[in-house]
Short mmCIF file of C-alpha atoms and ligand atoms in Angstrom, two decimals:
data_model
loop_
_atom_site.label_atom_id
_atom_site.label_comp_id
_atom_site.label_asym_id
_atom_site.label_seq_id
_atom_site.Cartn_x
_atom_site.Cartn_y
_atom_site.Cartn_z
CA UNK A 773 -3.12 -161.59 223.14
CA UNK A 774 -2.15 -161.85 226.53
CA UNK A 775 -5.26 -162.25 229.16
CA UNK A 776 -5.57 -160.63 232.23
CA UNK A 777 -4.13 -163.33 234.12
CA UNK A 778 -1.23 -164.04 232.33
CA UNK A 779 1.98 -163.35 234.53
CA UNK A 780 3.97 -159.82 234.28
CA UNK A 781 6.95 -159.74 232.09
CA UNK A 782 9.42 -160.62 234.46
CA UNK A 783 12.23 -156.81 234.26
CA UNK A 784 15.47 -158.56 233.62
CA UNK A 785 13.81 -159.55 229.70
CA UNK A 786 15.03 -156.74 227.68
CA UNK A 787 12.43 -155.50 226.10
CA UNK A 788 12.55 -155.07 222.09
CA UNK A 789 12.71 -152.01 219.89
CA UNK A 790 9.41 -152.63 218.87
CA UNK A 791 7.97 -152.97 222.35
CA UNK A 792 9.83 -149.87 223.53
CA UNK A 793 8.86 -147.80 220.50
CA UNK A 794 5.59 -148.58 221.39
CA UNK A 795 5.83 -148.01 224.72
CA UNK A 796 7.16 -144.44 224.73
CA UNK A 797 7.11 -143.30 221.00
CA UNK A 798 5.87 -140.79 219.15
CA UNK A 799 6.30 -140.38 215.51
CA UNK A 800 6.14 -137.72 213.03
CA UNK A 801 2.99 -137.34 210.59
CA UNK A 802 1.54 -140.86 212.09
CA UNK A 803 -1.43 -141.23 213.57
CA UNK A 804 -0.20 -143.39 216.72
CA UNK A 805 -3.47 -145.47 217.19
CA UNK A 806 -3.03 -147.21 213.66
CA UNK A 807 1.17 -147.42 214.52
CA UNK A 808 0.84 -148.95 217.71
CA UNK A 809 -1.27 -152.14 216.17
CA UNK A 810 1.52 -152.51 213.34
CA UNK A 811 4.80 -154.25 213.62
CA UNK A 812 6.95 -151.20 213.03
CA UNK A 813 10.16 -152.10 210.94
CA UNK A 814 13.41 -151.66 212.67
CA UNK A 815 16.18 -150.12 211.02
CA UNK A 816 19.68 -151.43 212.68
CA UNK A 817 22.18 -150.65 209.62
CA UNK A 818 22.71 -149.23 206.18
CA UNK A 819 25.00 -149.48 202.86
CA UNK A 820 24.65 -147.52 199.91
CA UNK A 821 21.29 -147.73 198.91
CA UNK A 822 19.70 -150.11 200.99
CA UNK A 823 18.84 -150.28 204.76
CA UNK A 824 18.62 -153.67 206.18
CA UNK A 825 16.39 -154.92 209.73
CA UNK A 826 17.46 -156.71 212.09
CA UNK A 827 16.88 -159.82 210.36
CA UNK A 828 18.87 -158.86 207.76
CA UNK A 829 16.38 -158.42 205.10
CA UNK A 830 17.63 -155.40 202.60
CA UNK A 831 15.06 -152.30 201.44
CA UNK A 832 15.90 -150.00 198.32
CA UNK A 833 15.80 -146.60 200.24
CA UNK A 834 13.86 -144.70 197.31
CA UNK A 835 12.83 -141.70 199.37
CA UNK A 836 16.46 -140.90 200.60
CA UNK A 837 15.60 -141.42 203.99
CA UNK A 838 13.31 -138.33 203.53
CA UNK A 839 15.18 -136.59 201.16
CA UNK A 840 18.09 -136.44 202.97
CA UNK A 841 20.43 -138.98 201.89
CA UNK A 842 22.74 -138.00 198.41
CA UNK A 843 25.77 -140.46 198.53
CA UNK A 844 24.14 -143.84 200.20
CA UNK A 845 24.23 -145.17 203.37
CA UNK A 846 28.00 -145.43 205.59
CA UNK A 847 29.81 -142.92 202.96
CA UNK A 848 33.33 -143.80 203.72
CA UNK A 849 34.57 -140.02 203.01
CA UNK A 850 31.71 -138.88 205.12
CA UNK A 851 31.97 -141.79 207.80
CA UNK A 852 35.59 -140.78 208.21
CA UNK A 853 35.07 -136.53 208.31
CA UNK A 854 32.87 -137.15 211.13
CA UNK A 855 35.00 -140.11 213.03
CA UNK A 856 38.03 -137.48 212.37
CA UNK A 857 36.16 -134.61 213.71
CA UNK A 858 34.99 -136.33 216.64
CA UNK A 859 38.90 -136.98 217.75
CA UNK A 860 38.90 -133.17 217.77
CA UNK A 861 35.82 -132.23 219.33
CA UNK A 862 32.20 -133.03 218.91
CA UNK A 863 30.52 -129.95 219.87
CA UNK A 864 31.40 -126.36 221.00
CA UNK A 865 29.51 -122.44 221.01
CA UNK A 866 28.94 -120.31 218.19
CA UNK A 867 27.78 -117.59 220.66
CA UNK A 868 31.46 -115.86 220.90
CA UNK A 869 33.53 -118.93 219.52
CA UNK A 870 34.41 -120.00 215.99
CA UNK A 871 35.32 -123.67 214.61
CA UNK A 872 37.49 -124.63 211.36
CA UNK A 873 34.94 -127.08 209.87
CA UNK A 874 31.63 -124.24 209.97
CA UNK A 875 33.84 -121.30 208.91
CA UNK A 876 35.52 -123.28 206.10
CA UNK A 877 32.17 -124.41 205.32
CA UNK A 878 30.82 -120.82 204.99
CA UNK A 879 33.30 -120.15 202.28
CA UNK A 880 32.72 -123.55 200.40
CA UNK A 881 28.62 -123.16 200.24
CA UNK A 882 29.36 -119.38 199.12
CA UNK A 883 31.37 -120.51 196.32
CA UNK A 884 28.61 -122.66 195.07
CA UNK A 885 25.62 -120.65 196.15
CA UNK A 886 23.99 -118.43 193.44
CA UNK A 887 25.34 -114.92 193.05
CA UNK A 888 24.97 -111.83 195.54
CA UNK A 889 24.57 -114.24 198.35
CA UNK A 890 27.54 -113.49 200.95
CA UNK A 891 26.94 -114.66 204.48
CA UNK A 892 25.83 -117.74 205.74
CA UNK A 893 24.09 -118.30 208.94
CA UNK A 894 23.82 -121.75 210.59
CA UNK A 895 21.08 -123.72 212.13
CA UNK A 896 20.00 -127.23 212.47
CA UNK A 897 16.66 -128.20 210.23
CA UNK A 898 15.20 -126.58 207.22
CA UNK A 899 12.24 -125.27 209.24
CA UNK A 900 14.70 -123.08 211.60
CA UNK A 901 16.08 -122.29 207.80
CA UNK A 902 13.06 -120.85 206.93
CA UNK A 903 12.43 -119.05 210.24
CA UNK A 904 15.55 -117.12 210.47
CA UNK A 905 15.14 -116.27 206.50
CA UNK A 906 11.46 -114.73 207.60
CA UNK A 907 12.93 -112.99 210.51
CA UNK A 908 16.04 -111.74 208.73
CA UNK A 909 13.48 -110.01 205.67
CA UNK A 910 11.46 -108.74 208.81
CA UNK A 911 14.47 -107.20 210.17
CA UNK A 912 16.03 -105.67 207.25
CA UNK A 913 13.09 -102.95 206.00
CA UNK A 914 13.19 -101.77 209.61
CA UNK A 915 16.73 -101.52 209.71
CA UNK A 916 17.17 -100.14 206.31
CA UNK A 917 19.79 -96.92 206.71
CA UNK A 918 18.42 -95.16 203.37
CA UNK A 919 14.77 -96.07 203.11
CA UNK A 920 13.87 -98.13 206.00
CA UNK A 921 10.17 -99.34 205.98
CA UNK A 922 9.15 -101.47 208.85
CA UNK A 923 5.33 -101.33 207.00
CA UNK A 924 7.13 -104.13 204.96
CA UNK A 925 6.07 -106.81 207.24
CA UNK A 926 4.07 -109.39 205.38
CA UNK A 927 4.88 -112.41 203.25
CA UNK A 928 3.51 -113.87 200.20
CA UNK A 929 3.42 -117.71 199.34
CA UNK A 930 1.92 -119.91 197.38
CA UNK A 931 -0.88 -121.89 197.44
CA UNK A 932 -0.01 -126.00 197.81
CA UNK A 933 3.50 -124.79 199.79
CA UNK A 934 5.87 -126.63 202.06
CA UNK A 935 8.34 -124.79 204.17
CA UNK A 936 8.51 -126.87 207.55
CA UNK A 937 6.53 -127.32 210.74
CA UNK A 938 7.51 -124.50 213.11
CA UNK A 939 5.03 -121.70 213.32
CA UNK A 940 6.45 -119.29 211.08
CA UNK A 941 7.00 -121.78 208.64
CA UNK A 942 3.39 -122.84 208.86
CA UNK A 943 2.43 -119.34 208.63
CA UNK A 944 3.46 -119.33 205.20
CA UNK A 945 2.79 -122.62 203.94
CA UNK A 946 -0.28 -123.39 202.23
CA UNK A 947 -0.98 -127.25 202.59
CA UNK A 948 -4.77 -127.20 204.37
CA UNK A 949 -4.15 -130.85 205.83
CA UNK A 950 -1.35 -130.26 207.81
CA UNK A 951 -1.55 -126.20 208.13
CA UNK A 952 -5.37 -125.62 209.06
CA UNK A 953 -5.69 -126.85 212.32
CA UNK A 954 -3.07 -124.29 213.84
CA UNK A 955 -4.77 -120.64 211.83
CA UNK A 956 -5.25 -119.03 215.29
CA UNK A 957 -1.54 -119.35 216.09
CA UNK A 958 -0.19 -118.13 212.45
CA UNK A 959 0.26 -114.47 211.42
CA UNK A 960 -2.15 -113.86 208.34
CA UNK A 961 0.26 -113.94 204.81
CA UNK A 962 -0.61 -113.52 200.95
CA UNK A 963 -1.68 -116.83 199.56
CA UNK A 964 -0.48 -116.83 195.59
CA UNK A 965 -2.26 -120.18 193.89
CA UNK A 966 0.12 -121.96 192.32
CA UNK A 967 0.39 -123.37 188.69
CA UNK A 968 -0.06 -126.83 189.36
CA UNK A 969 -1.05 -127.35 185.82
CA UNK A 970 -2.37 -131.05 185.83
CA UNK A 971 -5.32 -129.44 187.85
CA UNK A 972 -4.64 -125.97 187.04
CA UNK A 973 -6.48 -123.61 189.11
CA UNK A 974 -7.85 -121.17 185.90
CA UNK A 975 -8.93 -123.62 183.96
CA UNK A 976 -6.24 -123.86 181.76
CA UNK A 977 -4.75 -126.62 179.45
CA UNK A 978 -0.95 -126.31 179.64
CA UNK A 979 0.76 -125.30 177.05
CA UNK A 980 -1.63 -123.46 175.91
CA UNK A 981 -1.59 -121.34 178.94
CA UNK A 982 1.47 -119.59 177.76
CA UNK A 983 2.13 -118.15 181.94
CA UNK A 984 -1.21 -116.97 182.24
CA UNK A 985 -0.38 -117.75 186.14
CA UNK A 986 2.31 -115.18 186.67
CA UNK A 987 -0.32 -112.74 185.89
CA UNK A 988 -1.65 -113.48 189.38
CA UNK A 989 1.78 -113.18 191.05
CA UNK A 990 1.96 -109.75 189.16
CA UNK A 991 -1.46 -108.61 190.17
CA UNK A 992 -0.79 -110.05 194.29
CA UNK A 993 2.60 -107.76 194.41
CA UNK A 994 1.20 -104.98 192.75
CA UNK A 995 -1.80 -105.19 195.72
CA UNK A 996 0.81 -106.03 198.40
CA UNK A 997 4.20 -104.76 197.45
CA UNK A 998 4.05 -102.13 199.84
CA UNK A 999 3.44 -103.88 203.10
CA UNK A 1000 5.28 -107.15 201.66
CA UNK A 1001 8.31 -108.13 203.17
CA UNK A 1002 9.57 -111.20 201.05
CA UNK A 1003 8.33 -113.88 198.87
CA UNK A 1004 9.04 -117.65 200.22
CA UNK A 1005 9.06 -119.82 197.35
CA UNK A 1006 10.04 -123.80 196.45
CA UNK A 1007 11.82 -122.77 193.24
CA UNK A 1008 10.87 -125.25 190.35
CA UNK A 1009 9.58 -128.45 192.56
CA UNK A 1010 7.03 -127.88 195.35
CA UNK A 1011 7.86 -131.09 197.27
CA UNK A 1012 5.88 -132.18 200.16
CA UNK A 1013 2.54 -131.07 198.00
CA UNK A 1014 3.52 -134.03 195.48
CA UNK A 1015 6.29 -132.75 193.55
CA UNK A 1016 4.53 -129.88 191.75
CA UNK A 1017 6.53 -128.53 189.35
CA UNK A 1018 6.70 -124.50 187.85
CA UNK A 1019 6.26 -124.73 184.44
CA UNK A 1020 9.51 -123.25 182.36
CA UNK A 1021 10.35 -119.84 182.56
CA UNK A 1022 7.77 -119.00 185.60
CA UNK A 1023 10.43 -119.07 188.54
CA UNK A 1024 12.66 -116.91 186.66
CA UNK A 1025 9.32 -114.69 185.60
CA UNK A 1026 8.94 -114.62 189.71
CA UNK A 1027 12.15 -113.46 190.32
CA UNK A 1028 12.04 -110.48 187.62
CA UNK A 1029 8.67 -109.66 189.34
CA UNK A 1030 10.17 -109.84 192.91
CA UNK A 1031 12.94 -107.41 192.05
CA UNK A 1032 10.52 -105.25 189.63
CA UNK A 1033 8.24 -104.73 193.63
CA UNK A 1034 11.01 -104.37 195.65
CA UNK A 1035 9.78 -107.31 197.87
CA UNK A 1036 12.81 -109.95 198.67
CA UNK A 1037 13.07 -113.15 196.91
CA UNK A 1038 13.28 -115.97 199.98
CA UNK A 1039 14.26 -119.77 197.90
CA UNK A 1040 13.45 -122.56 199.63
CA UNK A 1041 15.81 -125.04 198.28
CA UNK A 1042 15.75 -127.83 201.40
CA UNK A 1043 14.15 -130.13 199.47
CA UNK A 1044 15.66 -129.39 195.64
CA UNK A 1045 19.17 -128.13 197.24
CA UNK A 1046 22.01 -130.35 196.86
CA UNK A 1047 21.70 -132.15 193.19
CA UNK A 1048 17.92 -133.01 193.55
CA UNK A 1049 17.10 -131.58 190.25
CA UNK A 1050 19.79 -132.04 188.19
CA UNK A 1051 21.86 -129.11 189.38
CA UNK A 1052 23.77 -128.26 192.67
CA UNK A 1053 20.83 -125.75 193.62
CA UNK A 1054 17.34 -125.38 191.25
CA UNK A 1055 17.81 -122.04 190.88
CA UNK A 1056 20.47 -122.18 188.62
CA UNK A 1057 18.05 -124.12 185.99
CA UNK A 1058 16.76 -120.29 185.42
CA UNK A 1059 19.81 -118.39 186.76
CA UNK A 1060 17.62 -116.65 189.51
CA UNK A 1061 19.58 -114.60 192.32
CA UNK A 1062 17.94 -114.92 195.58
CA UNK A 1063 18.08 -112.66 198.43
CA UNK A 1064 18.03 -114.98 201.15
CA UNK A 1065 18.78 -119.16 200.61
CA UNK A 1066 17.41 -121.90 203.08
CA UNK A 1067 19.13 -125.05 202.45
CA UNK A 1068 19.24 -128.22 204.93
CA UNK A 1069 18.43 -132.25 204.22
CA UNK A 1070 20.76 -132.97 201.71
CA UNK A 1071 23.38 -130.71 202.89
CA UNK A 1072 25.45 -133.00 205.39
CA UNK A 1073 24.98 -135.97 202.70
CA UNK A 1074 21.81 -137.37 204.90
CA UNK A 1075 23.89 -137.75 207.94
CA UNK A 1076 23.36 -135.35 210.21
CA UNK A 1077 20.78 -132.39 211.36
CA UNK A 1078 22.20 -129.26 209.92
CA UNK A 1079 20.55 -126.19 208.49
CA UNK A 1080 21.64 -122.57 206.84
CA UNK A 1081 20.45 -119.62 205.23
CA UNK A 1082 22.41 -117.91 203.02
CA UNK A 1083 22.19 -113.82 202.76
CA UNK A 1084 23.48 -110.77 200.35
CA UNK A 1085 25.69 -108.54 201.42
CA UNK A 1086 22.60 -105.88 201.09
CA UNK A 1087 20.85 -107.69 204.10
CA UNK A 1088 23.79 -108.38 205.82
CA UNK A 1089 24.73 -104.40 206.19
CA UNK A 1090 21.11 -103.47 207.37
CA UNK A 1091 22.22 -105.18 210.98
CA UNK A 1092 25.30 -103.78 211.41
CA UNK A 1093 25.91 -100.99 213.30
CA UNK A 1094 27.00 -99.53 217.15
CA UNK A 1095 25.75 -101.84 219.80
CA UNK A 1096 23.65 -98.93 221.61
CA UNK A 1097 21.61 -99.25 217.67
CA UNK A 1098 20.46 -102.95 218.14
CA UNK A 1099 20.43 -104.01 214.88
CA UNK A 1100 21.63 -107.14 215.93
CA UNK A 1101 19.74 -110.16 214.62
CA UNK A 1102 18.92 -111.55 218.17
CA UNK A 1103 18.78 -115.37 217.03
CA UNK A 1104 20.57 -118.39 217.70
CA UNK A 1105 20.02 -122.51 218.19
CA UNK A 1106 22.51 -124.23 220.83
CA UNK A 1107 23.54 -126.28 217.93
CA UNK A 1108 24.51 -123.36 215.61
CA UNK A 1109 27.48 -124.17 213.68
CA UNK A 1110 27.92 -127.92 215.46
CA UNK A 1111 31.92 -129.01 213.83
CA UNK A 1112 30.26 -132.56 213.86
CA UNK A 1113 28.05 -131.53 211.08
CA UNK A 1114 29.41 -129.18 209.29
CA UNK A 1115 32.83 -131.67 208.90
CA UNK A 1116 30.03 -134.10 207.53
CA UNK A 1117 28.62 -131.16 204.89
CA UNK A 1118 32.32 -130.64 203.96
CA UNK A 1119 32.95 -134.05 203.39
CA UNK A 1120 29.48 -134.38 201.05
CA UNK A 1121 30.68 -131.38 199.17
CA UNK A 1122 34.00 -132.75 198.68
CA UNK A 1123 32.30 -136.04 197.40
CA UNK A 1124 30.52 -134.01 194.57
CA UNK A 1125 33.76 -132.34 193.54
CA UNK A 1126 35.73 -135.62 193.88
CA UNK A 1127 33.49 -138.07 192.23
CA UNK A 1128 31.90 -135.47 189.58
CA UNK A 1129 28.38 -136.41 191.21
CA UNK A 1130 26.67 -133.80 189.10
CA UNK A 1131 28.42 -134.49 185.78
CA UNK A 1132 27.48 -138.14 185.96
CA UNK A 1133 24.15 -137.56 187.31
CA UNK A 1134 22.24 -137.17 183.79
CA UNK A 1135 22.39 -140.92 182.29
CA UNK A 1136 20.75 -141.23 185.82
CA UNK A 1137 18.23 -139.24 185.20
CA UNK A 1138 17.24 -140.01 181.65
CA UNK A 1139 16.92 -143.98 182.43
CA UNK A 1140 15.03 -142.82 185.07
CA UNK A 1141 12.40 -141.03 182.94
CA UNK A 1142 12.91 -143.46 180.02
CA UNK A 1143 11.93 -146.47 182.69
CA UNK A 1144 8.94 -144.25 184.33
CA UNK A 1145 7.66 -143.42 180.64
CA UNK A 1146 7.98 -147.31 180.01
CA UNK A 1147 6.21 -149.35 182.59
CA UNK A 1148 3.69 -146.72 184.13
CA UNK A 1149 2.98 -143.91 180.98
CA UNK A 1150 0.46 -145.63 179.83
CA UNK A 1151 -1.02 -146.48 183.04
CA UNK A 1152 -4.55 -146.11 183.63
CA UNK A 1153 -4.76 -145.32 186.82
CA UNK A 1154 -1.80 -142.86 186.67
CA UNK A 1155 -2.81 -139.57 185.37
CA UNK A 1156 0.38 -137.57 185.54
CA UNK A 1157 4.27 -138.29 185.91
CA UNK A 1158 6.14 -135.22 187.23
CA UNK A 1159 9.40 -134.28 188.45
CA UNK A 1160 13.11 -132.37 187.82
CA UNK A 1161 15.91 -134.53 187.71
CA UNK A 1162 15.48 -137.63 190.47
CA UNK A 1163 12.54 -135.64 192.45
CA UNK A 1164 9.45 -137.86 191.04
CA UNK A 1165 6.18 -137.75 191.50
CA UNK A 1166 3.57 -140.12 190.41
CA UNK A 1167 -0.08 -138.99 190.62
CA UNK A 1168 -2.44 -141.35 190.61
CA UNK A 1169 -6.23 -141.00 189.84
CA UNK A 1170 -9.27 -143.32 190.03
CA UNK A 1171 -9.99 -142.16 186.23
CA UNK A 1172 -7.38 -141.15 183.99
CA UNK A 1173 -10.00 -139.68 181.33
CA UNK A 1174 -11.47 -137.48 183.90
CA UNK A 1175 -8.30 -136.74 185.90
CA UNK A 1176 -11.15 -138.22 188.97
CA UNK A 1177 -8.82 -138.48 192.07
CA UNK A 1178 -9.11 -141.35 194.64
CA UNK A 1179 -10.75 -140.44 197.72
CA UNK A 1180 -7.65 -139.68 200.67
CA UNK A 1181 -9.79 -142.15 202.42
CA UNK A 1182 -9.16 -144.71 200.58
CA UNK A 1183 -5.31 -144.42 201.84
CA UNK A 1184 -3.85 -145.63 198.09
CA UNK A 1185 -0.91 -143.80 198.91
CA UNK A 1186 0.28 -145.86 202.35
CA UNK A 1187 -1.19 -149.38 200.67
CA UNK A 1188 1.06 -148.63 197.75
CA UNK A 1189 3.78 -147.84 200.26
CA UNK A 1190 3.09 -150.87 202.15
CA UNK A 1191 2.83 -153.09 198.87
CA UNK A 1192 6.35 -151.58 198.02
CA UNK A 1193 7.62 -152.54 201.54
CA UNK A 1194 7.02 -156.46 200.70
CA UNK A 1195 8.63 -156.06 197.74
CA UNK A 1196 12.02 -154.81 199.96
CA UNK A 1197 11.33 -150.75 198.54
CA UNK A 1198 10.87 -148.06 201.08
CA UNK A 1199 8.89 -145.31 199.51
CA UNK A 1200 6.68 -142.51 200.88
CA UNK A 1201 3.98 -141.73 198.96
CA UNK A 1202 1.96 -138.45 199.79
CA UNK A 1203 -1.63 -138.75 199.28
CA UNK A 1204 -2.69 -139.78 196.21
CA UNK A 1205 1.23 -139.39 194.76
CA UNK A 1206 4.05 -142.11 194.66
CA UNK A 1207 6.99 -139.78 195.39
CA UNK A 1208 10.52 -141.37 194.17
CA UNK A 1209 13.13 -139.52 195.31
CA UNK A 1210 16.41 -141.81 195.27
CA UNK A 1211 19.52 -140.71 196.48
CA UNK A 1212 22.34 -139.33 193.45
CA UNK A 1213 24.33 -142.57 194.07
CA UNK A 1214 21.67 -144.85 192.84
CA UNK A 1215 22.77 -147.35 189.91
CA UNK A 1216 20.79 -147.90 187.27
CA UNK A 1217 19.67 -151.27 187.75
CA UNK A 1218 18.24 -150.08 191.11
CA UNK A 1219 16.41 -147.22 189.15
CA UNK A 1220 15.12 -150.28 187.28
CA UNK A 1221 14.12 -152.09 189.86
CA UNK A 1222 12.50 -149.31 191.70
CA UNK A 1223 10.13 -148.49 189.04
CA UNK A 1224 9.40 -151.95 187.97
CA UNK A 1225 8.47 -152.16 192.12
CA UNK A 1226 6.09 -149.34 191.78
CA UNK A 1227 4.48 -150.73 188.41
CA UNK A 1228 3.67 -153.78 190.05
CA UNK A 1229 2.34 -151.74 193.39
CA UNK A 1230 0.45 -150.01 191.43
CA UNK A 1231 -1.34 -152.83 189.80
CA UNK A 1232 -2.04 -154.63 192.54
CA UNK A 1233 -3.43 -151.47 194.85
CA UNK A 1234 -5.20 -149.13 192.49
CA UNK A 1235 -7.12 -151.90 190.17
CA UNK A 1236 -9.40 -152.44 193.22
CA UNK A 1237 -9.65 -149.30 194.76
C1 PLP B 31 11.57 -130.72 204.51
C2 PLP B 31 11.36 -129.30 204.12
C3 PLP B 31 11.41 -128.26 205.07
C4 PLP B 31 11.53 -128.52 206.55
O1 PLP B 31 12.73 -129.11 206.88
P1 PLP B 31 12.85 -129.88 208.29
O2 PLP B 31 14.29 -130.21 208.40
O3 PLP B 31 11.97 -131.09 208.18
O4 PLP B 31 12.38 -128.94 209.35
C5 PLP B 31 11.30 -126.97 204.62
N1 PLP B 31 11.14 -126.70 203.31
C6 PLP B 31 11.09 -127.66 202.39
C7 PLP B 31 10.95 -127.28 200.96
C8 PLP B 31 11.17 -128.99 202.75
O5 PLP B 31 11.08 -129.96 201.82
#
C-alpha cells in the first residue's frame, strides 16, 4: 500500500502491463472494480496449445482463446500466409477495389459452405455477421421483384440465444443477463423457448418428449409467418448460454418448418463453424440449407478479426438492379475484405485440407467424452455433461437429485476458473457451466489432462459451496 506521503513514481520507470492495464483498461464482460484489485495475468507468447506469461509459466488454452483458436498458437502455415501477405500489402478498400486473398477466399468458403449459398460478404466479427444477415433478410422481402413484402420485417429467436453484442444482435438474442438492461434500444422480435432439455421448459423428460418442442416453433410461425422476416438460429449448440444442445432431428425439423412459412433460415455458425462439432459447419450433421450463413472466430484459425455472411443466389438477385432502383445493400466496415485476414483464413482452410483436420478429429473427440464420462459422470455435483464434438459443457448443480442449481452469487463458475488457472488451465466457465472448448489440434494427453484439471476443480470448489 503506498501512503500518502510516499514519493511519486519517478516517469522514466516504465510502467508494467499490469499497471497500465489498470490504468487505462477496460475489459469485456468484467466488472472493472473486482479486475482492478486482481493481478491480471499477462499473456506475452503462445505455441500450440499453451500460452505462457511473462515468467514463463505455460497454461493449457482450453477455451481456444474464446473459441477462436483451431490449429494452436504460432501456426507456421498461418504465421507465414500472413508474414507473406504483409510483403504485399497489409490493408487496402473493398469500396471499388478487389484483392486476390478475399476473392479467392470467396470461392474457397463457397465450396465448403452448405448448398444454395452463393455470395459471400465480408466483415470483421461475428456480431457485424449477424447484423448484415438481419439487414440483408430485411432488405430482400422489400426488394422482392415477384412478391415483394416489406410487412416481412420481424425476426424470431430463441429463448437462451447468443448472436453478439451490437444492437441488432441483442435484439434477437435472448440471454436476460446480458440482453435486459438495453430493451428500450432493441426492436421487439419473436422469442421461441428453446429445448434445453436438462431443464426443459414443458416439463418434459427427454426422450420421452419425442420433439414435443418443435410444436412451439410450428405454432410461433404459423402466428408470425406473415410479418416474419427470418429465423436466427445457433444450429445444434447454443454456445454462450452453456452449450445447449438441439436434441436430434429438431434443427433439421426447424429448417423444414422455415421453408414450409416462407420465413428465411439465418444459421449462426460463429461459434460451431469451422470443425467445432465434428464437422466443417453443424449444419451438415442434419444436411440443413440455410439462406443466409454468419461465420467468424474460427475462420482465420484464431488469428485475426474477420467475419462473413454467406447468401443464396435468391437473396443476392433481390438487390440487383439499375442504380436510379436502390436496391443496393448500403453496408460496409473499413475493414471489409482486409488481405491480412483473409490470407490468414486461406491459410487455416488449407491446414484442414492439408493435414485432414476433420478426418482425424474423431479419436479426439471420443477420448474426450470417454475421459469426461470417466472422472466427472458420476459426479455429484455435476448434473449434466453436454456438447457436439469438442464444444463441452459441464453443468454443475448444488443437488444432482433435484437438478437444484447454485446460486450465480455464489460465482462457482469464476472460482472453478480460477482453481483451473493454478493448475496452469485457462478455462471460461459461464455461470454455473464449465465450458471446454479446446482447439482441433489438441493431443490427447492434453484432453487428459484438461479433464483430470476440471475433476479436481471441481472437487475442491463445489464440495463447499
Ligand atoms: C461469439 C459469437 C457471436 C459474436 O461474435 P463476436 O466476434 O464476439 O462479435 C455471435 N454469435 C455466436 C453464436 C457467437 O458465439
Amino acid at each position: 500500500m503506498s501512503s500518502p506521503k510516499s514519493p511519486p513514481v519517478p516517469s522514466s520507470s516504465t510502467p508494467s502491463t499490469a499497471d497500465l492495464d489498470r490504468r487505462y483498461l477496460w475489459h469485456p464482460f468484467t466488472q472493472m472494480a473486482d479486475w482492478e484489485c486482481e493481478e491480471p495475468l499477462v499473456i506475452v507468447r503462445g505455441k500450440g496449445a499453451f500460452l505462457y506469461d511473462a515468467d514463463g509459466t505455460a497454461y493449457l488454452d482450453g477455451s481456444s482463446s474464446i473459441w477462436v483458436n483451431l490449429h494452436g498458437h504460432r501456426k507456421g502455415a498461418i504465421d507465414r500466409a500472413i508474414r507473406a501477405q504483409l510483403g504485399r500489402v497489409a490493408h487496402s478498400s473493398f469500396l471499388g477495389l478487389t484483392n486476390p486473398p478475399a476473392a479467392e477466399l470467396a470461392r474457397r468458403l463457397i465450396e465448403l459452405a452448405p448448398g444454395g449459398l452463393e455470395r459471400v460478404f465480408y466483415s470483421d466479427n461475428g456480431s457485424t455477421a449477424v447484423e448484415i444477415a438481419l439487414k440483408m433478410a430485411y432488405q430482400y422481402w422489400r426488394q422482392r421483384r415477384t412478391d415483394p413484402r416489406p410487412q416481412k420485417s420481424h425476426f424470431m429467436h430463441f429463448r437462451h440465444a447468443y448472436h453478439g453484442d451490437t444492437v441488432g444482435a441483442v435484439s434477437v438474442g435472448g440471454i436476460e443477463l446480458f440482453h435486459e438492461t438495453f430493451r428500450g434500444l432493441m426492436f421487439p422480435t419473436t422469442q421461441v423457448e428453446f429445448p434445453y432439455c436438462y431443464r426443459c421448459p414443458w416439463g418434459k423428460t427427454y426422450p420421452s418428449c419425442s420433439l414435443h418442442c418443435v410444436g412451439d416453433v410450428e405454432a410461433a410461425l404459423k402466428t408470425h409467418a406473415a410479418t416474419t422476416a427470418g429465423f436466427v438460429v445457433e444450429p445444434l449448440v447454443q454456445g454462450a448460454s452453456g452449450i445447449l444442445c438441439m436434441p436430434p432431428g429438431y434443427l433439421s425439423a426447424v429448417a423444414d418448418l422455415c421453408r414450409r412459412h416462407d420465413v428465411l433460415l439465418i444459421a449462426d455458425e460463429v461459434a460451431t463453424g469451422f470443425g467445432r462439432t465434428g464437422r466443417m459447419f453443424a449444419c451438415e450433421h442434419e444436411s440443413v440449407q440455410p439462406d443466409l450463413l454468419c461465420l467468424s472466430k474460427g475462420i482465420t484459425g484464431g488469428y485475426m478479426p474477420l467475419a462473413a455472411t454467406l447468401a443464396t443466389g435468391n437473396i443476392y438477385d433481390a438487390f440487383l438492379g439499375r442504380y436510379d432502383e436502390f436496391r443496393t445493400f448500403f453496408h460496409g466496415h473499413s475493414y471489409t475484405g482486409n488481405p491480412l485476414a483473409c490470407a490468414a483464413a486461406l491459410a487455416n482452410l488449407d491446414v484442414f485440407r492439408n493435414e485432414a483436420v476433420l478426418e482425424r478429429l474423431p479419436p479426439r473427440i471420443d477420448h474426450l467424452w470417454a475421459q469426461l464420462r470417466h472422472h466427472l459422470g458420476e459426479h455429484p455435483a455435476v448434473g449434466e455433461i453436454r456438447g457436439r464434438g469438442l464444444m463441452v459443457g459441464i453443468e454443475l448443480v448444488r443437488d444432482r437429485a433435484t437438478r437444484e442449481p447454485f446460486p450465480l452469487a455464489a460465482q462457482v463458475g469464476n472460482r472453478i476458473g480460477r482453481a483451473l488457472r493454478s493448475q496452469g488451465i485457462l478455462l471460461r466457465p459461464i455461470g454455473n457451466v464449465v465450458v471446454l472448448m479446446p482447439p482441433l489440434s489438441i493431443t490427447r494427453p492434453q484432453l487428459t489432462r484438461l479433464v483430470r484439471g476440471v475433476r479436481q476443480a471441481v472437487d475442491q470448489i463445489c464440495t463447499d459451496s
